[in-house]
Amino acid sequence: MITRQRQFGVFVALLWLAGAVLGGCSSISEKVGPMIGDTLPQWAGGEPKDIPPRPGTPAYDAFMKEQERKRLQPAPANANASAPTATSGLEPVH
């Protein structure tokens, strides 16, 4: 009977320890998570190289200014020329 109480006590202590460890990880995730995501290679689940920078950084402000500059430029005159036409040489399937 004492062995069962001891086993139950050890089980409860391990369960409490696991909860404390997981709770501690959640508080540092907001600080460490972005750093890990930025440094991991793409093949290991990291972010691709062509994504915009994170908001709140100087690089993000420069990126947004560049996007605004591109948005305000007039569209090229032949913008519709590159769009595929309805008659692309393929016969419709009936």
PDB file of N, CA and C in Angstrom:
ATOM      1  N   MET A   1       0.823  -1.191   0.000  1.00  0.00           N
ATOM      2  CA  MET A   1       0.000   0.000   0.000  1.00  0.00           C
ATOM      3  C   MET A   1       0.867   1.255   0.000  1.00  0.00           C
ATOM      4  N   ILE A   2       1.950   1.210   0.753  1.00  0.00           N
ATOM      5  CA  ILE A   2       2.839   2.373   0.799  1.00  0.00           C
ATOM      6  C   ILE A   2       3.510   2.566  -0.555  1.00  0.00           C
ATOM      7  N   THR A   3       3.794   1.482  -1.257  1.00  0.00           N
ATOM      8  CA  THR A   3       4.421   1.571  -2.577  1.00  0.00           C
ATOM      9  C   THR A   3       3.507   2.288  -3.555  1.00  0.00           C
ATOM     10  N   ARG A   4       2.213   2.014  -3.507  1.00  0.00           N
ATOM     11  CA  ARG A   4       1.274   2.693  -4.403  1.00  0.00           C
ATOM     12  C   ARG A   4       1.189   4.183  -4.091  1.00  0.00           C
ATOM     13  N   GLN A   5       1.215   4.526  -2.830  1.00  0.00           N
ATOM     14  CA  GLN A   5       1.175   5.940  -2.458  1.00  0.00           C
ATOM     15  C   GLN A   5       2.444   6.641  -2.933  1.00  0.00           C
ATOM     16  N   ARG A   6       3.567   5.966  -2.807  1.00  0.00           N
ATOM     17  CA  ARG A   6       4.829   6.552  -3.250  1.00  0.00           C
ATOM     18  C   ARG A   6       4.824   6.710  -4.774  1.00  0.00           C
ATOM     19  N   GLN A   7       4.346   5.703  -5.496  1.00  0.00           N
ATOM     20  CA  GLN A   7       4.283   5.785  -6.950  1.00  0.00           C
ATOM     21  C   GLN A   7       3.340   6.910  -7.393  1.00  0.00           C
ATOM     22  N   PHE A   8       2.228   7.032  -6.692  1.00  0.00           N
ATOM     23  CA  PHE A   8       1.288   8.107  -7.013  1.00  0.00           C
ATOM     24  C   PHE A   8       1.930   9.467  -6.737  1.00  0.00           C
ATOM     25  N   GLY A   9       2.660   9.575  -5.639  1.00  0.00           N
ATOM     26  CA  GLY A   9       3.342  10.828  -5.306  1.00  0.00           C
ATOM     27  C   GLY A   9       4.398  11.181  -6.344  1.00  0.00           C
ATOM     28  N   VAL A  10       5.161  10.187  -6.793  1.00  0.00           N
ATOM     29  CA  VAL A  10       6.166  10.428  -7.828  1.00  0.00           C
ATOM     30  C   VAL A  10       5.480  10.844  -9.129  1.00  0.00           C
ATOM     31  N   PHE A  11       4.381  10.200  -9.466  1.00  0.00           N
ATOM     32  CA  PHE A  11       3.628  10.540 -10.671  1.00  0.00           C
ATOM     33  C   PHE A  11       3.130  11.981 -10.617  1.00  0.00           C
ATOM     34  N   VAL A  12       2.566  12.379  -9.498  1.00  0.00           N
ATOM     35  CA  VAL A  12       2.063  13.745  -9.335  1.00  0.00           C
ATOM     36  C   VAL A  12       3.211  14.743  -9.412  1.00  0.00           C
ATOM     37  N   ALA A  13       4.343  14.420  -8.804  1.00  0.00           N
ATOM     38  CA  ALA A  13       5.498  15.323  -8.843  1.00  0.00           C
ATOM     39  C   ALA A  13       6.016  15.480 -10.270  1.00  0.00           C
ATOM     40  N   LEU A  14       6.092  14.387 -11.024  1.00  0.00           N
ATOM     41  CA  LEU A  14       6.539  14.476 -12.411  1.00  0.00           C
ATOM     42  C   LEU A  14       5.542  15.250 -13.268  1.00  0.00           C
ATOM     43  N   LEU A  15       4.278  15.062 -13.011  1.00  0.00           N
ATOM     44  CA  LEU A  15       3.252  15.799 -13.738  1.00  0.00           C
ATOM     45  C   LEU A  15       3.351  17.292 -13.444  1.00  0.00           C
ATOM     46  N   TRP A  16       3.570  17.634 -12.203  1.00  0.00           N
ATOM     47  CA  TRP A  16       3.731  19.033 -11.816  1.00  0.00           C
ATOM     48  C   TRP A  16       4.986  19.627 -12.461  1.00  0.00           C
ATOM     49  N   LEU A  17       6.062  18.863 -12.471  1.00  0.00           N
ATOM     50  CA  LEU A  17       7.304  19.330 -13.078  1.00  0.00           C
ATOM     51  C   LEU A  17       7.129  19.564 -14.581  1.00  0.00           C
ATOM     52  N   ALA A  18       6.443  18.651 -15.248  1.00  0.00           N
ATOM     53  CA  ALA A  18       6.193  18.823 -16.680  1.00  0.00           C
ATOM     54  C   ALA A  18       5.357  20.073 -16.937  1.00  0.00           C
ATOM     55  N   GLY A  19       4.364  20.324 -16.107  1.00  0.00           N
ATOM     56  CA  GLY A  19       3.549  21.530 -16.264  1.00  0.00           C
ATOM     57  C   GLY A  19       4.356  22.795 -16.041  1.00  0.00           C
ATOM     58  N   ALA A  20       5.248  22.768 -15.051  1.00  0.00           N
ATOM     59  CA  ALA A  20       6.087  23.941 -14.776  1.00  0.00           C
ATOM     60  C   ALA A  20       7.045  24.205 -15.931  1.00  0.00           C
ATOM     61  N   VAL A  21       7.617  23.160 -16.502  1.00  0.00           N
ATOM     62  CA  VAL A  21       8.546  23.332 -17.621  1.00  0.00           C
ATOM     63  C   VAL A  21       7.815  23.876 -18.840  1.00  0.00           C
ATOM     64  N   LEU A  22       6.654  23.322 -19.152  1.00  0.00           N
ATOM     65  CA  LEU A  22       5.900  23.809 -20.309  1.00  0.00           C
ATOM     66  C   LEU A  22       5.398  25.229 -20.088  1.00  0.00           C
ATOM     67  N   GLY A  23       5.019  25.565 -18.869  1.00  0.00           N
ATOM     68  CA  GLY A  23       4.589  26.928 -18.576  1.00  0.00           C
ATOM     69  C   GLY A  23       5.725  27.918 -18.715  1.00  0.00           C
ATOM     70  N   GLY A  24       6.927  27.515 -18.342  1.00  0.00           N
ATOM     71  CA  GLY A  24       8.089  28.381 -18.487  1.00  0.00           C
ATOM     72  C   GLY A  24       8.439  28.618 -19.939  1.00  0.00           C
ATOM     73  N   CYS A  25       8.229  27.621 -20.773  1.00  0.00           N
ATOM     74  CA  CYS A  25       8.530  27.775 -22.203  1.00  0.00           C
ATOM     75  C   CYS A  25       7.597  28.784 -22.857  1.00  0.00           C
ATOM     76  N   SER A  26       6.384  28.873 -22.412  1.00  0.00           N
ATOM     77  CA  SER A  26       5.439  29.773 -23.056  1.00  0.00           C
ATOM     78  C   SER A  26       5.793  31.232 -22.815  1.00  0.00           C
ATOM     79  N   SER A  27       6.455  31.542 -21.721  1.00  0.00           N
ATOM     80  CA  SER A  27       6.775  32.939 -21.448  1.00  0.00           C
ATOM     81  C   SER A  27       7.939  33.437 -22.287  1.00  0.00           C
ATOM     82  N   ILE A  28       8.813  32.559 -22.741  1.00  0.00           N
ATOM     83  CA  ILE A  28       9.934  33.012 -23.557  1.00  0.00           C
ATOM     84  C   ILE A  28       9.675  32.834 -25.041  1.00  0.00           C
ATOM     85  N   SER A  29       8.563  32.218 -25.390  1.00  0.00           N
ATOM     86  CA  SER A  29       8.298  31.941 -26.797  1.00  0.00           C
ATOM     87  C   SER A  29       8.173  33.211 -27.624  1.00  0.00           C
ATOM     88  N   GLU A  30       7.599  34.265 -27.076  1.00  0.00           N
ATOM     89  CA  GLU A  30       7.427  35.480 -27.859  1.00  0.00           C
ATOM     90  C   GLU A  30       8.755  36.167 -28.133  1.00  0.00           C
ATOM     91  N   LYS A  31       9.778  35.890 -27.339  1.00  0.00           N
ATOM     92  CA  LYS A  31      11.077  36.509 -27.559  1.00  0.00           C
ATOM     93  C   LYS A  31      11.992  35.611 -28.380  1.00  0.00           C
ATOM     94  N   VAL A  32      11.982  34.339 -28.093  1.00  0.00           N
ATOM     95  CA  VAL A  32      12.902  33.415 -28.738  1.00  0.00           C
ATOM     96  C   VAL A  32      12.331  32.893 -30.044  1.00  0.00           C
ATOM     97  N   GLY A  33      11.028  32.744 -30.138  1.00  0.00           N
ATOM     98  CA  GLY A  33      10.403  32.176 -31.322  1.00  0.00           C
ATOM     99  C   GLY A  33      10.736  32.899 -32.607  1.00  0.00           C
ATOM    100  N   PRO A  34      10.591  34.220 -32.674  1.00  0.00           N
ATOM    101  CA  PRO A  34      10.947  34.913 -33.921  1.00  0.00           C
ATOM    102  C   PRO A  34      12.426  34.762 -34.272  1.00  0.00           C
ATOM    103  N   MET A  35      13.296  34.747 -33.258  1.00  0.00           N
ATOM    104  CA  MET A  35      14.719  34.600 -33.535  1.00  0.00           C
ATOM    105  C   MET A  35      15.008  33.217 -34.126  1.00  0.00           C
ATOM    106  N   ILE A  36      14.376  32.195 -33.594  1.00  0.00           N
ATOM    107  CA  ILE A  36      14.594  30.846 -34.102  1.00  0.00           C
ATOM    108  C   ILE A  36      14.036  30.727 -35.515  1.00  0.00           C
ATOM    109  N   GLY A  37      12.867  31.303 -35.753  1.00  0.00           N
ATOM    110  CA  GLY A  37      12.283  31.250 -37.089  1.00  0.00           C
ATOM    111  C   GLY A  37      13.118  31.977 -38.126  1.00  0.00           C
ATOM    112  N   ASP A  38      13.791  33.045 -37.722  1.00  0.00           N
ATOM    113  CA  ASP A  38      14.625  33.793 -38.655  1.00  0.00           C
ATOM    114  C   ASP A  38      15.927  33.075 -38.959  1.00  0.00           C
ATOM    115  N   THR A  39      16.446  32.306 -38.017  1.00  0.00           N
ATOM    116  CA  THR A  39      17.753  31.681 -38.210  1.00  0.00           C
ATOM    117  C   THR A  39      17.675  30.264 -38.758  1.00  0.00           C
ATOM    118  N   LEU A  40      16.524  29.624 -38.687  1.00  0.00           N
ATOM    119  CA  LEU A  40      16.395  28.275 -39.232  1.00  0.00           C
ATOM    120  C   LEU A  40      16.420  28.325 -40.753  1.00  0.00           C
ATOM    121  N   PRO A  41      17.085  27.384 -41.390  1.00  0.00           N
ATOM    122  CA  PRO A  41      17.011  27.349 -42.854  1.00  0.00           C
ATOM    123  C   PRO A  41      15.620  26.926 -43.316  1.00  0.00           C
ATOM    124  N   GLN A  42      15.283  27.265 -44.535  1.00  0.00           N
ATOM    125  CA  GLN A  42      13.934  26.989 -45.035  1.00  0.00           C
ATOM    126  C   GLN A  42      13.644  25.491 -45.064  1.00  0.00           C
ATOM    127  N   TRP A  43      14.630  24.673 -45.391  1.00  0.00           N
ATOM    128  CA  TRP A  43      14.392  23.237 -45.466  1.00  0.00           C
ATOM    129  C   TRP A  43      14.068  22.645 -44.104  1.00  0.00           C
ATOM    130  N   ALA A  44      14.419  23.346 -43.015  1.00  0.00           N
ATOM    131  CA  ALA A  44      14.139  22.853 -41.668  1.00  0.00           C
ATOM    132  C   ALA A  44      12.901  23.512 -41.070  1.00  0.00           C
ATOM    133  N   GLY A  45      12.135  24.246 -41.873  1.00  0.00           N
ATOM    134  CA  GLY A  45      10.916  24.870 -41.384  1.00  0.00           C
ATOM    135  C   GLY A  45      11.031  26.358 -41.139  1.00  0.00           C
ATOM    136  N   GLY A  46      12.163  26.969 -41.496  1.00  0.00           N
ATOM    137  CA  GLY A  46      12.341  28.404 -41.333  1.00  0.00           C
ATOM    138  C   GLY A  46      11.592  29.178 -42.411  1.00  0.00           C
ATOM    139  N   GLU A  47      11.641  30.483 -42.300  1.00  0.00           N
ATOM    140  CA  GLU A  47      10.922  31.326 -43.246  1.00  0.00           C
ATOM    141  C   GLU A  47      11.690  31.439 -44.564  1.00  0.00           C
ATOM    142  N   PRO A  48      10.983  31.569 -45.682  1.00  0.00           N
ATOM    143  CA  PRO A  48      11.659  31.741 -46.963  1.00  0.00           C
ATOM    144  C   PRO A  48      12.359  33.096 -47.035  1.00  0.00           C
ATOM    145  N   LYS A  49      13.274  33.231 -47.973  1.00  0.00           N
ATOM    146  CA  LYS A  49      14.075  34.451 -48.062  1.00  0.00           C
ATOM    147  C   LYS A  49      13.307  35.636 -48.637  1.00  0.00           C
ATOM    148  N   ASP A  50      12.223  35.399 -49.375  1.00  0.00           N
ATOM    149  CA  ASP A  50      11.545  36.494 -50.058  1.00  0.00           C
ATOM    150  C   ASP A  50      10.352  37.069 -49.300  1.00  0.00           C
ATOM    151  N   ILE A  51      10.244  36.831 -48.000  1.00  0.00           N
ATOM    152  CA  ILE A  51       9.148  37.417 -47.236  1.00  0.00           C
ATOM    153  C   ILE A  51       9.535  38.820 -46.778  1.00  0.00           C
ATOM    154  N   PRO A  52       8.570  39.690 -46.539  1.00  0.00           N
ATOM    155  CA  PRO A  52       8.904  41.035 -46.070  1.00  0.00           C
ATOM    156  C   PRO A  52       9.436  40.999 -44.632  1.00  0.00           C
ATOM    157  N   PRO A  53      10.162  42.038 -44.222  1.00  0.00           N
ATOM    158  CA  PRO A  53      10.680  42.079 -42.854  1.00  0.00           C
ATOM    159  C   PRO A  53       9.553  42.203 -41.831  1.00  0.00           C
ATOM    160  N   ARG A  54       9.891  41.950 -40.590  1.00  0.00           N
ATOM    161  CA  ARG A  54       8.901  42.004 -39.506  1.00  0.00           C
ATOM    162  C   ARG A  54       8.502  43.450 -39.206  1.00  0.00           C
ATOM    163  N   PRO A  55       7.214  43.677 -38.891  1.00  0.00           N
ATOM    164  CA  PRO A  55       6.781  45.031 -38.519  1.00  0.00           C
ATOM    165  C   PRO A  55       7.521  45.517 -37.267  1.00  0.00           C
ATOM    166  N   GLY A  56       7.787  46.811 -37.232  1.00  0.00           N
ATOM    167  CA  GLY A  56       8.447  47.411 -36.078  1.00  0.00           C
ATOM    168  C   GLY A  56       9.953  47.507 -36.228  1.00  0.00           C
ATOM    169  N   THR A  57      10.504  47.014 -37.308  1.00  0.00           N
ATOM    170  CA  THR A  57      11.949  47.103 -37.528  1.00  0.00           C
ATOM    171  C   THR A  57      12.229  48.192 -38.556  1.00  0.00           C
ATOM    172  N   PRO A  58      13.440  48.758 -38.543  1.00  0.00           N
ATOM    173  CA  PRO A  58      13.770  49.776 -39.556  1.00  0.00           C
ATOM    174  C   PRO A  58      13.679  49.232 -40.978  1.00  0.00           C
ATOM    175  N   ALA A  59      14.010  47.972 -41.164  1.00  0.00           N
ATOM    176  CA  ALA A  59      13.920  47.377 -42.508  1.00  0.00           C
ATOM    177  C   ALA A  59      12.469  47.331 -42.974  1.00  0.00           C
ATOM    178  N   TYR A  60      11.535  47.135 -42.044  1.00  0.00           N
ATOM    179  CA  TYR A  60      10.121  47.107 -42.411  1.00  0.00           C
ATOM    180  C   TYR A  60       9.664  48.482 -42.893  1.00  0.00           C
ATOM    181  N   ASP A  61      10.098  49.536 -42.211  1.00  0.00           N
ATOM    182  CA  ASP A  61       9.721  50.891 -42.622  1.00  0.00           C
ATOM    183  C   ASP A  61      10.240  51.199 -44.029  1.00  0.00           C
ATOM    184  N   ALA A  62      11.483  50.814 -44.304  1.00  0.00           N
ATOM    185  CA  ALA A  62      12.041  51.032 -45.638  1.00  0.00           C
ATOM    186  C   ALA A  62      11.288  50.201 -46.678  1.00  0.00           C
ATOM    187  N   PHE A  63      10.925  48.982 -46.328  1.00  0.00           N
ATOM    188  CA  PHE A  63      10.169  48.118 -47.237  1.00  0.00           C
ATOM    189  C   PHE A  63       8.812  48.737 -47.560  1.00  0.00           C
ATOM    190  N   MET A  64       8.118  49.265 -46.557  1.00  0.00           N
ATOM    191  CA  MET A  64       6.805  49.865 -46.785  1.00  0.00           C
ATOM    192  C   MET A  64       6.909  51.133 -47.641  1.00  0.00           C
ATOM    193  N   LYS A  65       7.966  51.936 -47.443  1.00  0.00           N
ATOM    194  CA  LYS A  65       8.157  53.119 -48.291  1.00  0.00           C
ATOM    195  C   LYS A  65       8.378  52.711 -49.749  1.00  0.00           C
ATOM    196  N   GLU A  66       9.152  51.639 -49.956  1.00  0.00           N
ATOM    197  CA  GLU A  66       9.394  51.156 -51.309  1.00  0.00           C
ATOM    198  C   GLU A  66       8.104  50.632 -51.941  1.00  0.00           C
ATOM    199  N   GLN A  67       7.290  49.944 -51.168  1.00  0.00           N
ATOM    200  CA  GLN A  67       6.015  49.436 -51.691  1.00  0.00           C
ATOM    201  C   GLN A  67       5.085  50.593 -52.064  1.00  0.00           C
ATOM    202  N   GLU A  68       5.067  51.623 -51.241  1.00  0.00           N
ATOM    203  CA  GLU A  68       4.227  52.794 -51.525  1.00  0.00           C
ATOM    204  C   GLU A  68       4.724  53.500 -52.790  1.00  0.00           C
ATOM    205  N   ARG A  69       6.050  53.607 -52.955  1.00  0.00           N
ATOM    206  CA  ARG A  69       6.605  54.239 -54.146  1.00  0.00           C
ATOM    207  C   ARG A  69       6.220  53.446 -55.394  1.00  0.00           C
ATOM    208  N   LYS A  70       6.290  52.122 -55.322  1.00  0.00           N
ATOM    209  CA  LYS A  70       5.903  51.285 -56.460  1.00  0.00           C
ATOM    210  C   LYS A  70       4.406  51.414 -56.758  1.00  0.00           C
ATOM    211  N   ARG A  71       3.603  51.546 -55.702  1.00  0.00           N
ATOM    212  CA  ARG A  71       2.156  51.651 -55.898  1.00  0.00           C
ATOM    213  C   ARG A  71       1.782  52.947 -56.595  1.00  0.00           C
ATOM    214  N   LEU A  72       2.502  54.026 -56.309  1.00  0.00           N
ATOM    215  CA  LEU A  72       2.175  55.328 -56.873  1.00  0.00           C
ATOM    216  C   LEU A  72       2.713  55.514 -58.289  1.00  0.00           C
ATOM    217  N   GLN A  73       3.573  54.640 -58.769  1.00  0.00           N
ATOM    218  CA  GLN A  73       4.074  54.752 -60.133  1.00  0.00           C
ATOM    219  C   GLN A  73       2.954  54.436 -61.112  1.00  0.00           C
ATOM    220  N   PRO A  74       2.921  55.141 -62.248  1.00  0.00           N
ATOM    221  CA  PRO A  74       1.883  54.825 -63.238  1.00  0.00           C
ATOM    222  C   PRO A  74       2.143  53.443 -63.843  1.00  0.00           C
ATOM    223  N   ALA A  75       1.062  52.802 -64.221  1.00  0.00           N
ATOM    224  CA  ALA A  75       1.157  51.466 -64.826  1.00  0.00           C
ATOM    225  C   ALA A  75       1.737  51.588 -66.222  1.00  0.00           C
ATOM    226  N   PRO A  76       2.518  50.624 -66.666  1.00  0.00           N
ATOM    227  CA  PRO A  76       3.048  50.684 -68.036  1.00  0.00           C
ATOM    228  C   PRO A  76       1.916  50.598 -69.063  1.00  0.00           C
ATOM    229  N   ALA A  77       2.133  51.178 -70.225  1.00  0.00           N
ATOM    230  CA  ALA A  77       1.088  51.247 -71.250  1.00  0.00           C
ATOM    231  C   ALA A  77       0.730  49.869 -71.791  1.00  0.00           C
ATOM    232  N   ASN A  78       1.669  48.954 -71.818  1.00  0.00           N
ATOM    233  CA  ASN A  78       1.398  47.639 -72.373  1.00  0.00           C
ATOM    234  C   ASN A  78       1.129  46.608 -71.272  1.00  0.00           C
ATOM    235  N   ALA A  79       0.537  47.009 -70.176  1.00  0.00           N
ATOM    236  CA  ALA A  79       0.266  46.087 -69.070  1.00  0.00           C
ATOM    237  C   ALA A  79      -0.733  45.014 -69.481  1.00  0.00           C
ATOM    238  N   ASN A  80      -1.694  45.364 -70.338  1.00  0.00           N
ATOM    239  CA  ASN A  80      -2.689  44.390 -70.775  1.00  0.00           C
ATOM    240  C   ASN A  80      -2.159  43.478 -71.877  1.00  0.00           C
ATOM    241  N   ALA A  81      -1.053  43.834 -72.500  1.00  0.00           N
ATOM    242  CA  ALA A  81      -0.510  43.026 -73.597  1.00  0.00           C
ATOM    243  C   ALA A  81       0.007  41.685 -73.079  1.00  0.00           C
ATOM    244  N   SER A  82       0.454  41.633 -71.843  1.00  0.00           N
ATOM    245  CA  SER A  82       0.997  40.383 -71.311  1.00  0.00           C
ATOM    246  C   SER A  82      -0.095  39.447 -70.807  1.00  0.00           C
ATOM    247  N   ALA A  83      -1.326  39.936 -70.708  1.00  0.00           N
ATOM    248  CA  ALA A  83      -2.413  39.079 -70.241  1.00  0.00           C
ATOM    249  C   ALA A  83      -2.777  38.078 -71.324  1.00  0.00           C
ATOM    250  N   PRO A  84      -3.032  36.826 -70.981  1.00  0.00           N
ATOM    251  CA  PRO A  84      -3.381  35.835 -72.000  1.00  0.00           C
ATOM    252  C   PRO A  84      -4.744  36.154 -72.606  1.00  0.00           C
ATOM    253  N   THR A  85      -4.857  35.905 -73.876  1.00  0.00           N
ATOM    254  CA  THR A  85      -6.110  36.168 -74.574  1.00  0.00           C
ATOM    255  C   THR A  85      -6.983  34.925 -74.552  1.00  0.00           C
ATOM    256  N   ALA A  86      -8.249  35.105 -74.911  1.00  0.00           N
ATOM    257  CA  ALA A  86      -9.180  33.980 -74.901  1.00  0.00           C
ATOM    258  C   ALA A  86      -8.863  32.996 -76.014  1.00  0.00           C
ATOM    259  N   THR A  87      -8.290  33.489 -77.106  1.00  0.00           N
ATOM    260  CA  THR A  87      -7.953  32.604 -78.217  1.00  0.00           C
ATOM    261  C   THR A  87      -6.459  32.321 -78.159  1.00  0.00           C
ATOM    262  N   SER A  88      -6.073  31.425 -77.321  1.00  0.00           N
ATOM    263  CA  SER A  88      -4.664  31.101 -77.173  1.00  0.00           C
ATOM    264  C   SER A  88      -4.224  29.978 -78.097  1.00  0.00           C
ATOM    265  N   GLY A  89      -5.051  29.625 -79.081  1.00  0.00           N
ATOM    266  CA  GLY A  89      -4.697  28.584 -80.018  1.00  0.00           C
ATOM    267  C   GLY A  89      -5.274  27.229 -79.646  1.00  0.00           C
ATOM    268  N   LEU A  90      -5.915  27.118 -78.521  1.00  0.00           N
ATOM    269  CA  LEU A  90      -6.504  25.856 -78.109  1.00  0.00           C
ATOM    270  C   LEU A  90      -7.986  25.860 -78.455  1.00  0.00           C
ATOM    271  N   GLU A  91      -8.451  24.761 -78.932  1.00  0.00           N
ATOM    272  CA  GLU A  91      -9.860  24.611 -79.273  1.00  0.00           C
ATOM    273  C   GLU A  91     -10.662  24.360 -77.995  1.00  0.00           C
ATOM    274  N   PRO A  92     -11.869  24.911 -77.883  1.00  0.00           N
ATOM    275  CA  PRO A  92     -12.680  24.617 -76.699  1.00  0.00           C
ATOM    276  C   PRO A  92     -13.111  23.165 -76.693  1.00  0.00           C
ATOM    277  N   VAL A  93     -13.252  22.595 -75.520  1.00  0.00           N
ATOM    278  CA  VAL A  93     -13.661  21.207 -75.375  1.00  0.00           C
ATOM    279  C   VAL A  93     -15.169  21.194 -75.173  1.00  0.00           C
ATOM    280  N   HIS A  94     -15.886  20.434 -76.044  1.00  0.00           N
ATOM    281  CA  HIS A  94     -17.346  20.375 -75.949  1.00  0.00           C
ATOM    282  C   HIS A  94     -17.781  19.072 -75.363  1.00  0.00           C
TER     283      HIS A  94
END
